[in-house]
Amino acid sequence: MEELQRIVTRAWETGRAAAASGRVANYIPELGKADPSSVAVAVANLDGSGASAGDVETRFTLQSVSKVASLACVMATGLHDPFERVGVEPSGDAFHSIVRLEEETGRPRNPLINAGAIAVSELLEGPNPSEKIETLRGFLQVATRGADVDGSFALDEAIYHSERDTGYRNRALASYMKHHDVVADPFVAVDTYFRQCSLLADVRSLARFGLFLASGGVDPDSGLRILSAEATRKILALMTTCGLYDEVGRFALQVGIPAKSGVSGAILAIVPGRCAMACFGPALGPKGNSVAGMAMMELLARELELSIFSAGEAGRQLETSGQSA
Ligand code: GLN
């Protein structure tokens, strides 16, 4: 077996063992139906190679991973500057926190917490939430062109309705932002957000989607520019500082890769210049991140030496020979 496949399979075994310690999110009732023992992982390299293991056919909703997609989509269109309505600082709070909004006159701290993503999703092109979501799905499909995986990113109606029926905290965030003129129409903003969270992917289509973020904004198959290099760099910086809620520090230390998690148990991680990785495991830890996903990312980062904070070979060479070599 090829070396990468061996490591990915080992990651999946580690993830499967870790899954037993987590719990599936059920505050969106329909999410609670997920099989907690389901675990999958995929790595897609920029050179077209890759590997995957586990329940690779299992589809899951993007949930908060969609925040990266909608931010990229809005920035790619270039018609609105999302940073006129959201900040760029980590919140240090849980993903749905309302505390900072109150302290800071209604402007979300960053686009990757719920409030920020609700504000950004209103900027997707389209006259109503369903057309805005078609814009986003179109973007996801363009970014995954050529993928031999399910790149349709269909809407899971049951999950969407379940969140729409129960998502009063997100409605409160949208209303509070309307009070401060951060959003124009809180009903459009929050419904668009509920829909984008309910888009379906599997680990291979999600990893494939992430490749343009690993390549400075270019689709590696077609050479098509999906996003400017500058916007891509900004999104990766935000993923590094804000992508895993109040567990972002631990992730930076243990894994060290720009990433975004969702309560469905998905994690998308990007290694600039090298690869995109997607993990899935619906059993979550106390901070709302997939326990299997965290374990798998940790193993992959260690075994493949992926941390962006590692000097890798350059450091080892200097250690043996210094500058005179
Ligand atoms: N749709 C979910 C919510 O708003 C997304 C949260 C998440 O994935 N962290 O609660």
mmCIF file of N, CA and C in Angstrom, residues 8 11-12 15 38-43 53 55 60-61 65 202-204 206-207 251 260-262 264-269 276-282 290-300:
data_model
loop_
_atom_site.group_PDB
_atom_site.id
_atom_site.type_symbol
_atom_site.label_atom_id
_atom_site.label_comp_id
_atom_site.label_asym_id
_atom_site.label_seq_id
_atom_site.Cartn_x
_atom_site.Cartn_y
_atom_site.Cartn_z
ATOM 1 N N VAL A 8 -3.176 7.513 6.131
ATOM 2 C CA VAL A 8 -4.593 7.910 6.193
ATOM 3 C C VAL A 8 -5.418 6.791 6.837
ATOM 4 N N ALA A 11 -4.828 6.955 10.460
ATOM 5 C CA ALA A 11 -5.574 8.086 11.027
ATOM 6 C C ALA A 11 -7.026 7.671 11.269
ATOM 7 N N TRP A 12 -7.613 6.982 10.290
ATOM 8 C CA TRP A 12 -9.010 6.560 10.416
ATOM 9 C C TRP A 12 -9.177 5.594 11.603
ATOM 10 N N GLY A 15 -9.125 7.641 14.651
ATOM 11 C CA GLY A 15 -10.382 8.393 14.755
ATOM 12 C C GLY A 15 -11.524 7.522 15.221
ATOM 13 N N SER A 38 -19.675 6.535 12.966
ATOM 14 C CA SER A 38 -19.279 6.773 11.576
ATOM 15 C C SER A 38 -18.050 7.693 11.536
ATOM 16 N N VAL A 39 -17.039 7.302 10.790
ATOM 17 C CA VAL A 39 -15.793 8.082 10.728
ATOM 18 C C VAL A 39 -15.229 7.987 9.308
ATOM 19 N N ALA A 40 -14.797 9.132 8.771
ATOM 20 C CA ALA A 40 -14.201 9.138 7.429
ATOM 21 C C ALA A 40 -13.146 10.232 7.337
ATOM 22 N N VAL A 41 -12.212 10.028 6.420
ATOM 23 C CA VAL A 41 -11.133 11.006 6.227
ATOM 24 C C VAL A 41 -10.677 10.967 4.772
ATOM 25 N N ALA A 42 -10.353 12.137 4.238
ATOM 26 C CA ALA A 42 -9.820 12.215 2.866
ATOM 27 C C ALA A 42 -8.746 13.281 2.794
ATOM 28 N N VAL A 43 -7.701 12.960 2.042
ATOM 29 C CA VAL A 43 -6.632 13.933 1.774
ATOM 30 C C VAL A 43 -6.558 14.110 0.258
ATOM 31 N N ALA A 53 -10.198 7.076 3.659
ATOM 32 C CA ALA A 53 -10.481 5.858 4.424
ATOM 33 C C ALA A 53 -11.777 6.038 5.201
ATOM 34 N N ASP A 55 -15.889 5.722 6.148
ATOM 35 C CA ASP A 55 -17.208 5.847 5.525
ATOM 36 C C ASP A 55 -17.211 6.989 4.503
ATOM 37 N N PHE A 60 -22.839 14.248 4.889
ATOM 38 C CA PHE A 60 -23.126 14.997 6.116
ATOM 39 C C PHE A 60 -23.369 16.445 5.715
ATOM 40 N N THR A 61 -24.043 17.191 6.582
ATOM 41 C CA THR A 61 -24.260 18.601 6.252
ATOM 42 C C THR A 61 -23.014 19.407 6.634
ATOM 43 N N VAL A 65 -18.791 24.538 8.519
ATOM 44 C CA VAL A 65 -17.764 24.548 7.463
ATOM 45 C C VAL A 65 -18.254 25.403 6.286
ATOM 46 N N ASP A 202 -19.499 14.903 1.132
ATOM 47 C CA ASP A 202 -18.819 13.763 1.750
ATOM 48 C C ASP A 202 -17.352 14.165 1.894
ATOM 49 N N VAL A 203 -16.552 13.346 2.547
ATOM 50 C CA VAL A 203 -15.186 13.801 2.830
ATOM 51 C C VAL A 203 -14.376 14.078 1.554
ATOM 52 N N ARG A 204 -14.641 13.287 0.506
ATOM 53 C CA ARG A 204 -13.831 13.498 -0.701
ATOM 54 C C ARG A 204 -14.241 14.774 -1.437
ATOM 55 N N LEU A 206 -15.566 17.361 -0.011
ATOM 56 C CA LEU A 206 -15.164 18.497 0.826
ATOM 57 C C LEU A 206 -13.665 18.769 0.688
ATOM 58 N N ALA A 207 -12.861 17.718 0.709
ATOM 59 C CA ALA A 207 -11.413 17.913 0.528
ATOM 60 C C ALA A 207 -11.132 18.499 -0.850
ATOM 61 N N PHE A 251 -5.913 23.458 18.813
ATOM 62 C CA PHE A 251 -5.740 22.955 17.454
ATOM 63 C C PHE A 251 -4.466 23.525 16.822
ATOM 64 N N LYS A 260 -11.566 24.549 9.566
ATOM 65 C CA LYS A 260 -12.898 24.977 10.002
ATOM 66 C C LYS A 260 -13.706 23.746 10.345
ATOM 67 N N SER A 261 -14.352 23.795 11.503
ATOM 68 C CA SER A 261 -15.164 22.663 11.955
ATOM 69 C C SER A 261 -16.647 23.007 11.913
ATOM 70 N N GLY A 262 -17.478 21.966 11.990
ATOM 71 C CA GLY A 262 -18.925 22.144 12.059
ATOM 72 C C GLY A 262 -19.544 21.144 13.009
ATOM 73 N N SER A 264 -21.860 19.108 12.638
ATOM 74 C CA SER A 264 -22.176 17.806 12.039
ATOM 75 C C SER A 264 -21.025 16.834 12.267
ATOM 76 N N GLY A 265 -19.858 17.361 12.661
ATOM 77 C CA GLY A 265 -18.679 16.520 12.861
ATOM 78 C C GLY A 265 -17.691 16.618 11.721
ATOM 79 N N ALA A 266 -17.888 17.606 10.845
ATOM 80 C CA ALA A 266 -16.969 17.807 9.723
ATOM 81 C C ALA A 266 -15.846 18.753 10.124
ATOM 82 N N ILE A 267 -14.666 18.507 9.573
ATOM 83 C CA ILE A 267 -13.561 19.470 9.682
ATOM 84 C C ILE A 267 -12.893 19.538 8.309
ATOM 85 N N LEU A 268 -12.709 20.759 7.810
ATOM 86 C CA LEU A 268 -11.936 20.978 6.587
ATOM 87 C C LEU A 268 -10.637 21.654 6.986
ATOM 88 N N ALA A 269 -9.515 21.131 6.534
ATOM 89 C CA ALA A 269 -8.216 21.719 6.877
ATOM 90 C C ALA A 269 -7.393 21.912 5.607
ATOM 91 N N ALA A 276 -5.479 19.634 0.765
ATOM 92 C CA ALA A 276 -6.659 19.902 1.587
ATOM 93 C C ALA A 276 -7.092 18.581 2.199
ATOM 94 N N MET A 277 -7.604 18.638 3.421
ATOM 95 C CA MET A 277 -8.018 17.406 4.102
ATOM 96 C C MET A 277 -9.413 17.608 4.674
ATOM 97 N N ALA A 278 -10.222 16.554 4.645
ATOM 98 C CA ALA A 278 -11.544 16.624 5.266
ATOM 99 C C ALA A 278 -11.719 15.427 6.172
ATOM 100 N N CYS A 279 -12.256 15.671 7.359
ATOM 101 C CA CYS A 279 -12.562 14.605 8.311
ATOM 102 C C CYS A 279 -14.033 14.653 8.646
ATOM 103 N N PHE A 280 -14.590 13.508 8.981
ATOM 104 C CA PHE A 280 -15.971 13.459 9.455
ATOM 105 C C PHE A 280 -16.094 12.446 10.574
ATOM 106 N N GLY A 281 -16.792 12.828 11.610
ATOM 107 C CA GLY A 281 -17.108 11.951 12.733
ATOM 108 C C GLY A 281 -18.082 12.722 13.609
ATOM 109 N N PRO A 282 -19.368 12.335 13.622
ATOM 110 C CA PRO A 282 -20.382 13.173 14.277
ATOM 111 C C PRO A 282 -20.309 13.218 15.807
ATOM 112 N N SER A 290 -15.487 17.627 16.314
ATOM 113 C CA SER A 290 -15.461 16.169 16.165
ATOM 114 C C SER A 290 -14.262 15.566 16.900
ATOM 115 N N VAL A 291 -14.518 14.620 17.804
ATOM 116 C CA VAL A 291 -13.387 14.010 18.517
ATOM 117 C C VAL A 291 -12.555 13.145 17.560
ATOM 118 N N ALA A 292 -13.243 12.425 16.673
ATOM 119 C CA ALA A 292 -12.503 11.624 15.691
ATOM 120 C C ALA A 292 -11.727 12.545 14.757
ATOM 121 N N GLY A 293 -12.367 13.618 14.340
ATOM 122 C CA GLY A 293 -11.734 14.571 13.422
ATOM 123 C C GLY A 293 -10.487 15.175 14.032
ATOM 124 N N MET A 294 -10.572 15.557 15.292
ATOM 125 C CA MET A 294 -9.412 16.155 15.958
ATOM 126 C C MET A 294 -8.277 15.135 16.038
ATOM 127 N N ALA A 295 -8.621 13.902 16.406
ATOM 128 C CA ALA A 295 -7.596 12.859 16.534
ATOM 129 C C ALA A 295 -6.954 12.563 15.178
ATOM 130 N N MET A 296 -7.789 12.525 14.140
ATOM 131 C CA MET A 296 -7.258 12.206 12.803
ATOM 132 C C MET A 296 -6.365 13.330 12.284
ATOM 133 N N MET A 297 -6.820 14.583 12.499
ATOM 134 C CA MET A 297 -6.009 15.723 12.041
ATOM 135 C C MET A 297 -4.657 15.737 12.758
ATOM 136 N N GLU A 298 -4.703 15.424 14.041
ATOM 137 C CA GLU A 298 -3.467 15.414 14.821
ATOM 138 C C GLU A 298 -2.473 14.398 14.255
ATOM 139 N N LEU A 299 -2.993 13.203 13.994
ATOM 140 C CA LEU A 299 -2.104 12.153 13.477
ATOM 141 C C LEU A 299 -1.564 12.522 12.091
ATOM 142 N N LEU A 300 -2.440 13.026 11.241
ATOM 143 C CA LEU A 300 -2.004 13.374 9.878
ATOM 144 C C LEU A 300 -0.961 14.485 9.914
#
